[in-house]
């Protein structure tokens, strides 16, 4: 990108550079920031004051030291005045959260889908989001943006859900009805963004996971579908046609089990919730839903535990393959399947650890999502911040 | 990055923005470039004149049209006055090429390694590079940088080859002796850069492959080792610890064949040249080298053809997995194994095509490296340009 004379953009780049620096290291002074960014002290002072006035930054109490003279005032992120609102449009449920600038969930609600067509479901989503914004505001915070995580491939610029197999939707314009409902509610100044569910969850972990958050970061979304959200070079990575991270359809077993996608041997055919449910069913019994399956594992029921362990083993192989591809500094595991707990998660960790040991390498870091069942909704909120912090 | 007052950097960003724009679309006028980049016409004129003076751009003859008035002068990349020099330090051979700004090989030489220790080998490499620079200059071109592709993991900033299993080297400082030799030869102004062989070959295809070059681009280096060079978001992607693209050690067969890395079932244990040679040997016979193997395949010898086809099938599975991970717009296949030709390459293409068909998706584009046996040396030269075009 050439450097043009766009002063508004230049200013926003510099403002967000200051916010990002303070997010990395709380307590920096204006002089520290000037030194590290190359901006002049007067520019930093001017912009920092704006950011304080708007609710981004807060001045900490001046540290009293033995030395003479005025101490520089430490700056920190203000977790108390601004918020983003995020939603997960799931296959059977909507989650909405309000998230503070420091990543705390300050509001949450959830509701089963009422209906199945785009008109009803998107109407319900809009109502829940608008109500969420109102409630976060009522608690005294300004809301500066709204994000949505969707269960399928998303054309982010167009705001279109291209294909969502488990909803049975194709090419549904999500942005337009949401925008219309927000405008009608007087929220026309509020930006709305959206992306695939694994992608936004990855951004939630990237923006608010345990520090220091490494890059690349691979978030594995484990449920009926299996997919990855991938952050590379400080940005979400979606590939040439938006299919990057569709790792549920990488091959774990040549000419193996038939997958719902039509291929054979895909990861999803071994790690997907339906595959685990089938594996854990006694002969003649129907597969169970997640809650029943999780209860079976928790009670140490042999078939359920073995099915979880086997899926965990395949998950470890998938992680080994993604390790060689992306060399992530961290894997984060999220999604409903994680509720099967230790038998699955330990088997995955043992498998990738064994591969690392065989090759004489330290194993990569593996964590479970910070936000649990709200990983997608919180990630959608985090996406708003993520984009704002990166004006170009 | 905040925008600072560094005028030298700003100028270089703008100069390279002009070069990149003209590379994308030859024949643009100064006014076109001003309009598209947001730079003022006078800035574009000033910088374009500099770039013409230095050998980057050339003015094409003014098109004569029927309309009155002076036609804007079309600008193009000047392929005739500048060059980069690149080298591959291979396991048994060094290749050196001179590459023009339009990607033509304008000089080439190769030599077997004389010795095996770092001192002798790096001395030989330095002599060949310095001679290459002299020869390219003697043919009337200015050389603005030198790149080196190395057979192992590279710490690019330190200029250190961290580990090169097939050379038996560990933590060898490559930059220092090269720099010393260049300085002693009066070439102290010439920058030298280096990176892993698959990575530089990927950059060669990214900068000079058939247009339009898509992003991401995955280059697969096929030889005794199997690895990938990956370009993502217009940059080389190396991962958290520099191991991204080590896809020869992704698992194609759980608990499968033992790999040289200590793991079981790695791609390299099925697609690596040694595995193909073993597969193609008659019982009791020793494995053949590449030339003998390629001759056997070319002559339609059954065992050799079958071994090449089987490796090609596994290669197709590896590409399917990398497709789901990276969603590349293009795969490029390179390295010595490609000399086995159609039986291997067709089997790979058929395999990934079959996976695409089963899922109802268009198959990704697969090409063979433009530069053949010189893919790494040409890529190392291309890396010099790639870095210069991206000042930040």
XYZ file of C-alpha atoms in Angstrom:
784
model
C 0.000 0.000 0.000
C 1.409 3.390 -0.909
C 1.333 6.063 1.757
C -1.179 8.646 0.726
C -2.210 11.916 2.275
C -5.362 10.466 3.895
C -5.090 12.203 7.264
C -8.136 10.519 8.827
C -6.700 7.095 8.086
C -3.210 8.083 9.246
C -4.670 9.329 12.506
C -6.656 6.154 13.064
C -3.564 4.034 12.317
C -1.630 5.978 14.941
C -4.474 5.871 17.493
C -4.816 2.114 17.151
C -1.028 1.670 17.284
C -1.176 3.296 20.718
C -4.056 1.086 21.874
C -2.270 -2.034 20.647
C 0.941 -1.073 22.396
C -0.891 -0.506 25.705
C -2.767 -3.793 25.263
C 0.601 -5.546 24.929
C 2.092 -3.823 27.926
C -0.086 -2.120 30.478
C 1.431 0.767 32.398
C 3.417 2.386 29.597
C 3.719 6.159 29.775
C 3.151 8.570 26.924
C 6.928 9.019 26.696
C 7.472 5.233 26.479
C 4.949 5.009 23.664
C 6.506 7.907 21.801
C 9.923 6.287 22.064
C 8.704 2.883 20.871
C 6.404 3.951 18.055
C 8.485 6.785 16.629
C 5.561 9.198 17.006
C 6.305 12.587 18.565
C 5.477 13.112 22.231
C 2.950 15.799 21.382
C 1.154 13.493 18.917
C 1.045 10.699 21.502
C -0.274 13.105 24.168
C -2.974 14.426 21.874
C -4.123 10.984 20.731
C -3.886 9.449 24.214
C -6.153 12.168 25.563
C -8.699 11.419 22.823
C -8.508 7.706 23.634
C -9.015 8.443 27.340
C -11.990 10.689 26.571
C -13.562 7.991 24.380
C -13.172 5.165 26.913
C -10.282 3.201 25.372
C -7.575 4.088 27.861
C -7.447 4.981 31.525
C -4.705 6.671 33.530
C -3.533 4.589 36.441
C -2.695 6.272 39.712
C 0.789 7.771 39.521
C 3.353 5.503 41.120
C 5.009 7.077 44.109
C 8.728 6.407 44.116
C 11.532 7.731 46.198
C 12.881 9.826 43.339
C 12.174 13.498 42.939
C 10.076 15.041 40.202
C 6.796 14.136 38.543
C 6.507 10.454 37.614
C 5.168 9.647 34.137
C 1.517 8.563 34.310
C 0.974 4.893 33.418
C -1.701 4.168 30.801
C -3.880 1.043 30.722
C -6.800 -0.358 28.734
C -10.094 0.773 30.241
C -12.168 -2.367 30.733
C -15.101 -0.443 32.145
C -16.575 1.881 29.579
C -16.680 0.263 26.111
C -18.016 -3.053 24.879
C -18.591 -5.135 21.743
C -21.635 -7.365 21.274
C -21.227 -10.764 19.607
C -23.569 -13.564 18.610
C -23.319 -17.163 17.526
C -25.988 -18.269 15.128
C -25.744 -21.988 15.843
C -27.570 -24.863 14.191
C -30.131 -25.017 16.991
C -29.375 -22.115 19.297
C -28.357 -18.444 19.382
C -25.863 -17.143 21.935
C -25.319 -13.413 22.500
C -22.637 -11.866 24.690
C -21.384 -8.415 25.578
C -17.598 -8.318 25.865
C -15.491 -5.643 27.557
C -12.272 -4.248 26.092
C -10.413 -6.550 28.443
C -12.284 -9.624 27.250
C -14.671 -10.089 30.163
C -18.192 -11.278 29.362
C -20.375 -8.501 30.793
C -23.695 -9.740 29.394
C -24.937 -13.086 28.098
C -28.137 -14.639 26.853
C -29.139 -17.632 24.745
C -32.253 -18.897 23.032
C -33.273 -21.932 20.953
C -33.934 -21.206 17.283
C -37.592 -20.327 16.697
C -38.166 -21.585 13.179
C -35.768 -22.746 10.520
C -36.065 -20.381 7.545
C -33.675 -17.460 7.110
C -36.422 -14.837 7.599
C -37.562 -16.111 10.997
C -34.101 -17.032 12.247
C -32.424 -13.791 11.175
C -35.349 -11.837 12.662
C -34.800 -13.625 15.965
C -31.053 -13.008 15.750
C -31.604 -9.295 15.111
C -33.995 -8.993 18.073
C -31.583 -10.742 20.421
C -28.662 -8.612 19.251
C -30.600 -5.333 19.525
C -31.776 -6.322 22.985
C -28.195 -7.248 23.897
C -26.934 -3.842 22.791
C -29.668 -2.167 24.864
C -28.807 -4.170 27.954
C -25.082 -3.539 27.675
C -25.794 0.165 27.275
C -28.164 0.109 30.229
C -25.323 -1.234 32.355
C -23.346 1.906 31.507
C -21.112 0.905 28.599
C -20.916 2.274 25.073
C -21.157 -0.379 22.350
C -18.964 0.273 19.328
C -19.736 -2.708 17.122
C -21.491 -6.022 16.624
C -20.095 -9.308 15.309
C -21.784 -12.540 14.264
C -20.359 -16.065 13.932
C -22.126 -18.229 11.333
C -22.179 -22.047 10.882
C -20.756 -22.220 7.368
C -18.654 -20.545 4.691
C -19.080 -16.768 4.737
C -18.447 -14.085 2.145
C -17.376 -11.476 4.655
C -17.453 -8.443 2.372
C -20.890 -9.246 0.980
C -22.268 -10.363 4.361
C -23.527 -13.577 2.783
C -23.641 -17.054 4.332
C -22.618 -19.017 1.248
C -23.350 -22.529 2.429
C -24.391 -23.844 5.844
C -24.976 -27.586 5.425
C -26.348 -28.158 8.924
C -28.892 -25.324 8.567
C -29.656 -26.305 4.981
C -29.026 -22.726 3.827
C -27.273 -21.534 0.674
C -26.342 -17.975 -0.304
C -28.337 -16.289 2.434
C -27.811 -12.515 2.748
C -27.321 -12.090 6.486
C -26.034 -8.522 6.454
C -29.046 -6.885 4.801
C -31.843 -7.953 7.189
C -29.609 -7.373 10.225
C -28.670 -3.918 8.948
C -32.316 -3.080 8.270
C -33.399 -4.167 11.749
C -30.557 -2.201 13.371
C -31.359 0.898 11.323
C -35.040 0.629 12.263
C -34.020 0.406 15.924
C -32.015 3.624 15.640
C -28.691 1.750 15.630
C -27.646 2.887 12.174
C -24.212 4.036 13.400
C -23.303 0.594 14.744
C -21.088 -1.476 12.411
C -21.936 -5.171 11.978
C -19.415 -7.779 10.822
C -19.637 -11.532 10.376
C -17.496 -14.563 9.647
C -17.451 -18.355 9.968
C -17.826 -19.698 13.522
C -14.363 -21.302 13.812
C -12.778 -18.154 12.407
C -14.382 -15.798 14.930
C -13.623 -18.192 17.789
C -9.974 -18.128 16.699
C -10.038 -14.331 16.875
C -11.505 -14.506 20.390
C -8.569 -16.629 21.498
C -6.113 -14.468 19.575
C -7.313 -11.215 21.112
C -8.080 -12.452 24.623
C -6.348 -15.810 25.177
C -3.663 -16.332 27.833
C -0.750 -14.035 27.131
C 1.573 -14.156 25.358
C -0.667 -15.239 22.487
C 1.509 -16.778 19.783
C 1.175 -16.379 16.011
C 0.168 -18.556 14.172
C -2.724 -19.717 16.302
C -4.915 -22.652 15.233
C -8.368 -22.969 16.820
C -10.076 -26.320 16.250
C -13.852 -26.223 16.317
C -15.082 -29.675 17.366
C -18.741 -30.546 16.965
C -20.889 -32.202 14.309
C -18.544 -30.476 11.905
C -14.784 -30.188 12.395
C -13.009 -27.055 11.212
C -10.180 -24.716 12.050
C -9.909 -20.967 12.480
C -6.379 -19.867 11.720
C -4.580 -16.629 12.540
C -1.416 -16.006 10.546
C 0.738 -12.880 10.500
C -1.669 -11.118 12.839
C -4.662 -11.671 10.528
C -7.400 -14.198 10.040
C -6.382 -16.581 7.256
C -9.194 -17.736 4.965
C -7.417 -18.867 1.793
C -8.082 -18.231 -1.890
C -11.807 -19.059 -1.871
C -12.545 -18.889 1.874
C -12.091 -22.637 2.454
C -8.814 -22.574 4.398
C -9.254 -24.407 7.693
C -11.792 -26.916 6.330
C -9.547 -29.499 7.935
C -12.437 -31.782 8.849
C -12.037 -32.943 5.263
C -8.361 -33.689 5.327
C -7.714 -37.409 4.932
C -6.746 -39.349 8.067
C -7.281 -42.779 6.550
C -6.863 -43.492 2.853
C -10.002 -45.209 1.513
C -11.422 -45.007 5.044
C -14.896 -44.289 6.424
C -17.370 -42.460 4.193
C -17.788 -38.788 5.152
C -20.921 -36.652 4.789
C -19.010 -34.614 2.178
C -18.790 -37.583 -0.191
C -15.096 -38.308 0.304
C -13.652 -41.253 2.238
C -11.403 -41.143 5.286
C -11.976 -37.493 6.254
C -11.124 -36.342 9.778
C -14.777 -35.492 10.383
C -15.714 -39.138 9.779
C -13.598 -40.024 12.849
C -13.726 -36.926 15.058
C -17.166 -35.470 14.270
C -19.807 -35.799 16.995
C -21.984 -38.075 14.857
C -19.084 -40.479 14.325
C -18.360 -40.555 18.054
C -22.037 -41.128 18.831
C -22.168 -44.025 16.360
C -19.008 -45.571 17.789
C -20.337 -45.368 21.316
C -23.747 -46.914 20.618
C -24.331 -50.513 21.662
C -25.237 -52.752 18.723
C -28.867 -52.114 17.814
C -29.135 -48.924 19.856
C -29.562 -45.507 18.194
C -26.706 -42.989 18.547
C -27.046 -40.612 21.516
C -26.986 -36.839 21.602
C -24.101 -34.895 23.130
C -25.549 -34.616 26.636
C -26.219 -38.353 26.866
C -22.814 -39.112 25.401
C -21.062 -36.763 27.823
C -22.990 -38.317 30.716
C -21.916 -41.773 29.553
C -18.256 -40.703 29.415
C -18.509 -38.980 32.802
C -19.934 -42.166 34.318
C -17.079 -44.204 32.877
C -19.293 -46.208 30.561
C -16.902 -48.373 28.566
C -18.210 -47.877 25.021
C -18.546 -44.111 25.464
C -15.084 -43.718 26.986
C -13.503 -45.825 24.244
C -15.269 -43.853 21.513
C -14.070 -40.570 23.038
C -10.520 -41.895 23.322
C -10.489 -43.139 19.746
C -11.753 -39.786 18.468
C -9.106 -38.084 20.600
C -6.422 -40.234 19.001
C -7.547 -39.177 15.512
C -7.700 -35.586 16.720
C -4.057 -35.908 17.766
C -3.151 -37.106 14.253
C -5.024 -34.149 12.763
C -3.100 -31.803 15.058
C 0.192 -33.439 14.031
C -0.675 -32.742 10.400
C -1.677 -29.139 11.115
C 1.499 -28.732 13.131
C 3.629 -29.612 10.094
C 1.541 -27.335 7.883
C 1.249 -24.211 10.051
C 3.768 -24.603 12.886
C 1.329 -22.860 15.231
C 2.572 -21.516 18.528
C -0.668 -22.711 20.095
C -3.580 -25.025 19.393
C -6.890 -24.125 21.034
C -9.619 -26.758 21.192
C -13.224 -25.599 21.352
C -16.757 -26.580 20.461
C -19.280 -28.945 22.047
C -17.206 -32.125 21.611
C -14.774 -30.775 24.224
C -17.486 -31.506 26.790
C -16.523 -35.196 26.523
C -13.580 -34.109 28.645
C -10.397 -35.914 29.617
C -10.737 -39.194 27.663
C -10.883 -37.252 24.398
C -8.545 -34.395 25.266
C -5.890 -36.549 26.924
C -5.831 -39.008 24.022
C -5.347 -36.112 21.580
C -2.532 -34.646 23.641
C -0.845 -38.047 24.122
C -0.940 -38.699 20.389
C 0.681 -35.444 19.327
C 3.156 -35.694 22.211
C 4.176 -39.159 20.993
C 4.788 -37.830 17.471
C 6.840 -34.962 18.868
C 8.866 -37.336 21.032
C 9.560 -39.670 18.106
C 10.969 -36.719 16.160
C 12.876 -35.281 19.122
C 10.900 -32.029 19.068
C 9.112 -30.194 21.889
C 5.352 -30.731 21.546
C 3.226 -27.739 20.605
C 1.065 -26.023 23.206
C -2.550 -27.251 23.361
C -5.256 -25.408 25.305
C -9.009 -25.553 25.670
C -10.996 -22.473 24.664
C -11.198 -19.763 27.302
C -14.871 -19.066 26.612
C -16.243 -22.642 26.558
C -19.781 -22.795 25.123
C -19.599 -19.078 24.363
C -16.407 -19.316 22.276
C -18.149 -18.348 19.047
C -20.284 -15.516 20.462
C -17.326 -14.069 22.388
C -15.146 -14.534 19.302
C -17.666 -12.664 17.175
C -17.462 -9.765 19.625
C -13.661 -9.966 19.614
C -13.703 -9.778 15.815
C -15.117 -6.247 16.058
C -12.121 -5.158 18.122
C -9.696 -7.141 15.964
C -10.793 -5.289 12.834
C -10.856 -1.873 14.477
C -7.294 -2.320 15.739
C -6.144 -2.941 12.152
C -7.348 -0.013 10.030
C -5.298 -1.201 7.034
C 2.972 -0.192 12.424
C 2.502 3.485 13.201
C 3.282 5.933 10.451
C 6.389 7.801 11.414
C 8.220 10.659 9.807
C 10.864 8.401 8.217
C 11.020 10.047 4.796
C 13.518 7.592 3.293
C 11.257 4.673 4.137
C 8.139 6.488 2.923
C 9.851 7.222 -0.354
C 10.949 3.614 -0.810
C 7.409 2.398 -0.010
C 6.046 4.684 -2.706
C 8.756 3.777 -5.241
C 8.108 0.079 -4.773
C 4.336 0.634 -4.919
C 4.878 2.060 -8.410
C 7.089 -0.850 -9.482
C 4.551 -3.367 -8.166
C 1.708 -1.660 -9.949
C 3.601 -1.690 -13.268
C 4.556 -5.345 -12.746
C 0.852 -6.160 -12.361
C -0.135 -4.200 -15.410
C 2.393 -3.185 -18.002
C 1.661 -0.050 -20.014
C 0.181 2.106 -17.261
C 0.852 5.812 -17.545
C 2.032 8.089 -14.767
C -1.495 9.501 -14.559
C -3.004 5.985 -14.241
C -0.608 5.195 -11.414
C -1.368 8.465 -9.643
C -5.086 7.772 -9.857
C -4.782 4.211 -8.564
C -2.275 4.716 -5.786
C -3.545 8.031 -4.439
C -0.096 9.582 -4.882
C 0.050 13.000 -6.536
C 0.966 13.193 -10.206
C 4.112 15.163 -9.419
C 5.254 12.529 -6.899
C 4.650 9.757 -9.413
C 6.516 11.659 -12.125
C 9.478 12.303 -9.860
C 9.709 8.711 -8.617
C 9.062 7.188 -12.059
C 11.950 9.198 -13.475
C 14.216 7.899 -10.707
C 13.096 4.343 -11.418
C 13.763 4.808 -15.131
C 17.205 6.234 -14.416
C 18.041 3.287 -12.148
C 16.924 0.583 -14.592
C 13.643 -0.536 -13.004
C 11.251 0.951 -15.534
C 11.341 1.743 -19.203
C 9.131 4.023 -21.268
C 7.460 2.241 -24.127
C 7.091 3.990 -27.441
C 4.130 6.357 -27.325
C 1.096 4.776 -28.895
C -0.109 6.643 -31.937
C -3.862 6.984 -31.923
C -6.237 8.978 -34.062
C -6.991 11.415 -31.276
C -5.313 14.792 -30.979
C -2.893 15.793 -28.245
C 0.001 14.076 -26.536
C -0.700 10.452 -25.513
C 0.367 9.455 -22.007
C 3.604 7.436 -22.119
C 3.188 3.775 -21.120
C 5.582 2.461 -18.492
C 6.869 -1.111 -18.313
C 9.331 -3.159 -16.292
C 12.795 -2.973 -17.808
C 13.982 -6.567 -18.182
C 17.313 -5.493 -19.676
C 19.354 -3.549 -17.154
C 19.045 -5.043 -13.643
C 19.486 -8.563 -12.300
C 19.525 -10.609 -9.120
C 21.893 -13.539 -8.558
C 20.631 -16.675 -6.790
C 22.186 -19.948 -5.706
C 21.028 -23.333 -4.512
C 23.324 -25.002 -2.068
C 22.146 -28.559 -2.657
C 23.176 -31.763 -0.943
C 25.628 -32.658 -3.703
C 25.623 -29.727 -6.103
C 25.565 -25.925 -6.303
C 23.487 -24.106 -8.912
C 23.902 -20.383 -9.580
C 21.698 -18.267 -11.835
C 21.362 -14.625 -12.826
C 17.739 -13.573 -13.138
C 16.389 -10.501 -14.920
C 13.633 -8.275 -13.500
C 11.232 -10.093 -15.810
C 12.253 -13.509 -14.502
C 14.441 -14.655 -17.384
C 17.533 -16.688 -16.551
C 20.360 -14.615 -18.049
C 23.250 -16.629 -16.602
C 23.609 -20.123 -15.195
C 26.298 -22.422 -13.897
C 26.509 -25.503 -11.697
C 29.202 -27.477 -9.924
C 29.437 -30.603 -7.752
C 30.265 -29.959 -4.100
C 33.999 -30.024 -3.521
C 34.262 -31.285 0.036
C 31.646 -31.717 2.731
C 32.556 -29.403 5.619
C 31.013 -25.954 5.945
C 34.319 -24.140 5.390
C 35.102 -25.765 2.044
C 31.509 -25.807 0.807
C 30.726 -22.204 1.773
C 34.046 -21.115 0.239
C 33.049 -22.815 -3.015
C 29.587 -21.249 -2.841
C 31.075 -17.790 -2.311
C 33.460 -18.204 -5.264
C 30.668 -19.344 -7.574
C 28.392 -16.485 -6.473
C 31.100 -13.832 -6.848
C 31.973 -15.193 -10.266
C 28.252 -15.189 -11.159
C 27.924 -11.549 -10.168
C 30.985 -10.694 -12.272
C 29.633 -12.511 -15.312
C 26.197 -10.925 -15.072
C 27.840 -7.516 -14.782
C 30.115 -8.275 -17.731
C 26.997 -8.894 -19.811
C 25.901 -5.330 -19.061
C 23.506 -5.646 -16.139
C 23.680 -4.169 -12.641
C 23.237 -6.721 -9.849
C 21.288 -5.424 -6.864
C 21.281 -8.428 -4.554
C 22.127 -12.062 -3.956
C 19.929 -14.839 -2.549
C 20.747 -18.368 -1.393
C 18.456 -21.403 -0.963
C 19.623 -23.860 1.698
C 18.705 -27.535 2.255
C 17.301 -27.243 5.784
C 15.715 -24.996 8.393
C 17.100 -21.455 8.242
C 17.179 -18.621 10.743
C 16.812 -15.910 8.148
C 17.661 -12.932 10.341
C 20.793 -14.549 11.767
C 21.813 -16.076 8.439
C 22.226 -19.466 10.106
C 21.423 -22.890 8.671
C 19.950 -24.431 11.816
C 19.765 -28.041 10.738
C 20.409 -29.694 7.367
C 20.017 -33.448 7.896
C 21.182 -34.472 4.427
C 24.369 -32.369 4.702
C 24.852 -33.414 8.324
C 25.184 -29.755 9.371
C 23.816 -28.055 12.478
C 23.833 -24.342 13.325
C 26.183 -23.297 10.558
C 26.639 -19.546 10.120
C 26.253 -19.106 6.369
C 25.922 -15.328 6.294
C 29.241 -14.473 7.910
C 31.686 -16.295 5.571
C 29.660 -15.249 2.503
C 29.634 -11.647 3.675
C 33.389 -11.743 4.344
C 34.126 -13.183 0.901
C 31.881 -10.604 -0.791
C 33.473 -7.758 1.149
C 36.947 -9.013 0.244
C 35.880 -9.054 -3.422
C 34.789 -5.418 -3.228
C 31.093 -6.368 -3.185
C 30.393 -4.896 0.247
C 27.357 -2.947 -1.027
C 25.589 -6.080 -2.262
C 22.921 -7.433 0.119
C 22.782 -11.215 0.671
C 19.684 -13.048 1.881
C 18.943 -16.727 2.451
C 16.105 -19.077 3.255
C 15.069 -22.743 3.042
C 15.073 -24.241 -0.460
C 11.316 -24.909 -0.717
C 10.599 -21.422 0.584
C 12.737 -19.634 -1.996
C 11.384 -21.836 -4.790
C 7.872 -20.800 -3.718
C 8.906 -17.159 -4.012
C 10.275 -17.805 -7.515
C 6.875 -19.140 -8.565
C 5.066 -16.364 -6.717
C 7.064 -13.573 -8.350
C 7.482 -15.074 -11.816
C 4.938 -17.886 -12.281
C 2.205 -17.779 -14.928
C -0.025 -14.775 -14.318
C -2.294 -14.234 -12.553
C -0.396 -15.779 -9.644
C -2.881 -16.621 -6.891
C -2.437 -16.218 -3.136
C -2.019 -18.517 -1.216
C 0.473 -20.450 -3.292
C 1.828 -23.821 -2.121
C 5.073 -25.067 -3.681
C 5.861 -28.719 -3.010
C 9.532 -29.615 -3.068
C 9.825 -33.295 -3.991
C 13.141 -35.074 -3.548
C 14.792 -37.160 -0.857
C 12.977 -34.804 1.499
C 9.430 -33.554 0.981
C 8.525 -30.038 2.065
C 6.398 -27.066 1.146
C 7.100 -23.386 0.595
C 3.965 -21.396 1.299
C 3.069 -17.837 0.374
C 0.169 -16.351 2.336
C -1.100 -12.771 2.277
C 1.671 -11.768 -0.100
C 4.436 -12.996 2.240
C 6.435 -16.133 2.813
C 4.841 -18.077 5.656
C 7.267 -19.839 7.993
C 5.273 -20.387 11.200
C 6.096 -19.833 14.851
C 9.475 -21.591 14.878
C 10.224 -21.737 11.143
C 8.807 -25.250 10.674
C 5.655 -24.412 8.708
C 5.592 -26.397 5.487
C 7.395 -29.439 6.940
C 4.556 -31.398 5.399
C 6.745 -34.369 4.563
C 6.097 -35.287 8.184
C 2.340 -35.048 8.123
C 0.774 -38.457 8.645
C -0.687 -40.184 5.573
C -1.035 -43.590 7.186
C -1.613 -44.048 10.895
C 0.992 -46.474 12.299
C 2.391 -46.748 8.765
C 5.921 -46.993 7.386
C 8.795 -45.811 9.576
C 10.144 -42.410 8.505
C 13.730 -41.149 8.819
C 12.412 -38.591 11.351
C 11.450 -41.344 13.806
C 7.682 -41.100 13.321
C 5.530 -43.627 11.471
C 3.372 -43.041 8.419
C 4.855 -39.687 7.329
C 4.312 -38.467 3.774
C 8.061 -38.622 3.156
C 8.023 -42.367 3.874
C 5.741 -42.780 0.830
C 6.654 -39.875 -1.475
C 10.344 -39.331 -0.718
C 12.817 -40.434 -3.418
C 14.349 -43.120 -1.203
C 10.915 -44.674 -0.609
C 10.176 -44.688 -4.341
C 13.579 -46.206 -5.088
C 12.971 -48.958 -2.504
C 9.524 -49.675 -3.900
C 10.835 -49.942 -7.440
C 13.743 -52.274 -6.688
C 13.385 -55.926 -7.590
C 13.693 -58.232 -4.582
C 17.367 -58.557 -3.661
C 18.469 -55.586 -5.810
C 19.739 -52.353 -4.248
C 17.636 -49.195 -4.687
C 18.543 -47.091 -7.744
C 19.475 -43.434 -7.941
C 17.185 -40.857 -9.543
C 18.637 -41.078 -13.041
C 18.327 -44.864 -13.170
C 14.850 -44.680 -11.692
C 13.748 -42.024 -14.199
C 15.191 -44.107 -17.023
C 13.270 -47.147 -15.775
C 10.009 -45.170 -15.677
C 10.689 -43.668 -19.122
C 11.249 -47.166 -20.530
C 7.955 -48.351 -19.045
C 9.598 -50.797 -16.654
C 6.724 -52.191 -14.601
C 8.125 -51.943 -11.065
C 9.433 -48.424 -11.635
C 6.174 -47.172 -13.168
C 4.114 -48.705 -10.363
C 6.335 -47.187 -7.703
C 6.031 -43.755 -9.335
C 2.240 -44.116 -9.579
C 1.907 -45.192 -5.975
C 3.996 -42.240 -4.796
C 1.867 -39.990 -6.995
C -1.274 -41.302 -5.330
C 0.108 -40.474 -1.892
C 1.179 -37.085 -3.209
C -2.440 -36.474 -4.253
C -3.603 -37.289 -0.714
C -1.021 -34.882 0.701
C -2.285 -32.185 -1.673
C -5.895 -32.873 -0.611
C -4.853 -32.313 2.995
C -2.960 -29.126 2.173
C -5.934 -27.961 0.128
C -8.212 -28.166 3.181
C -5.598 -26.441 5.331
C -4.501 -23.574 3.066
C -7.063 -23.386 0.246
C -4.256 -22.402 -2.147
C -5.128 -20.896 -5.499
C -2.301 -22.932 -7.005
C -0.082 -25.909 -6.222
C 3.337 -25.924 -7.861
C 5.291 -29.181 -7.928
C 9.071 -29.007 -8.114
C 12.234 -30.848 -7.177
C 14.055 -33.825 -8.688
C 11.232 -36.357 -8.157
C 9.231 -34.505 -10.823
C 11.658 -36.008 -13.358
C 9.779 -39.293 -12.973
C 7.193 -37.552 -15.138
C 3.659 -38.508 -16.069
C 3.147 -41.702 -14.024
C 3.796 -39.773 -10.811
C 2.277 -36.421 -11.777
C -0.861 -37.874 -13.387
C -1.531 -40.142 -10.400
C -1.250 -37.150 -8.062
C -3.597 -35.057 -10.179
C -6.098 -37.906 -10.559
C -6.162 -38.455 -6.810
C -6.890 -34.870 -5.859
C -9.355 -34.547 -8.739
C -11.231 -37.584 -7.423
C -11.465 -36.043 -3.944
C -12.715 -32.771 -5.445
C -15.290 -34.619 -7.539
C -16.568 -36.610 -4.546
C -17.150 -33.333 -2.690
C -18.635 -31.547 -5.700
C -15.872 -28.924 -5.743
C -13.692 -27.692 -8.604
C -10.199 -29.170 -8.235
C -7.364 -26.801 -7.383
C -4.839 -25.786 -10.032
C -1.675 -27.914 -10.120
C 1.418 -26.887 -12.118
C 4.999 -28.013 -12.444
C 7.712 -25.518 -11.529
C 8.602 -23.022 -14.247
C 12.325 -23.286 -13.553
C 12.732 -27.090 -13.398
C 16.125 -28.100 -11.946
C 16.913 -24.433 -11.298
C 13.766 -23.775 -9.222
C 15.709 -23.196 -6.015
C 18.502 -21.052 -7.521
C 15.997 -18.941 -9.496
C 13.781 -18.738 -6.407
C 16.707 -17.517 -4.324
C 17.261 -14.738 -6.863
C 13.522 -13.960 -6.870
C 13.625 -13.668 -3.072
C 15.911 -10.630 -3.416
C 13.297 -8.856 -5.519
C 10.433 -10.084 -3.313
C 11.989 -8.496 -0.239
C 12.928 -5.267 -1.969
C 9.360 -4.803 -3.246
C 8.091 -4.996 0.368
C 10.031 -2.431 2.389
C 7.747 -2.939 5.413
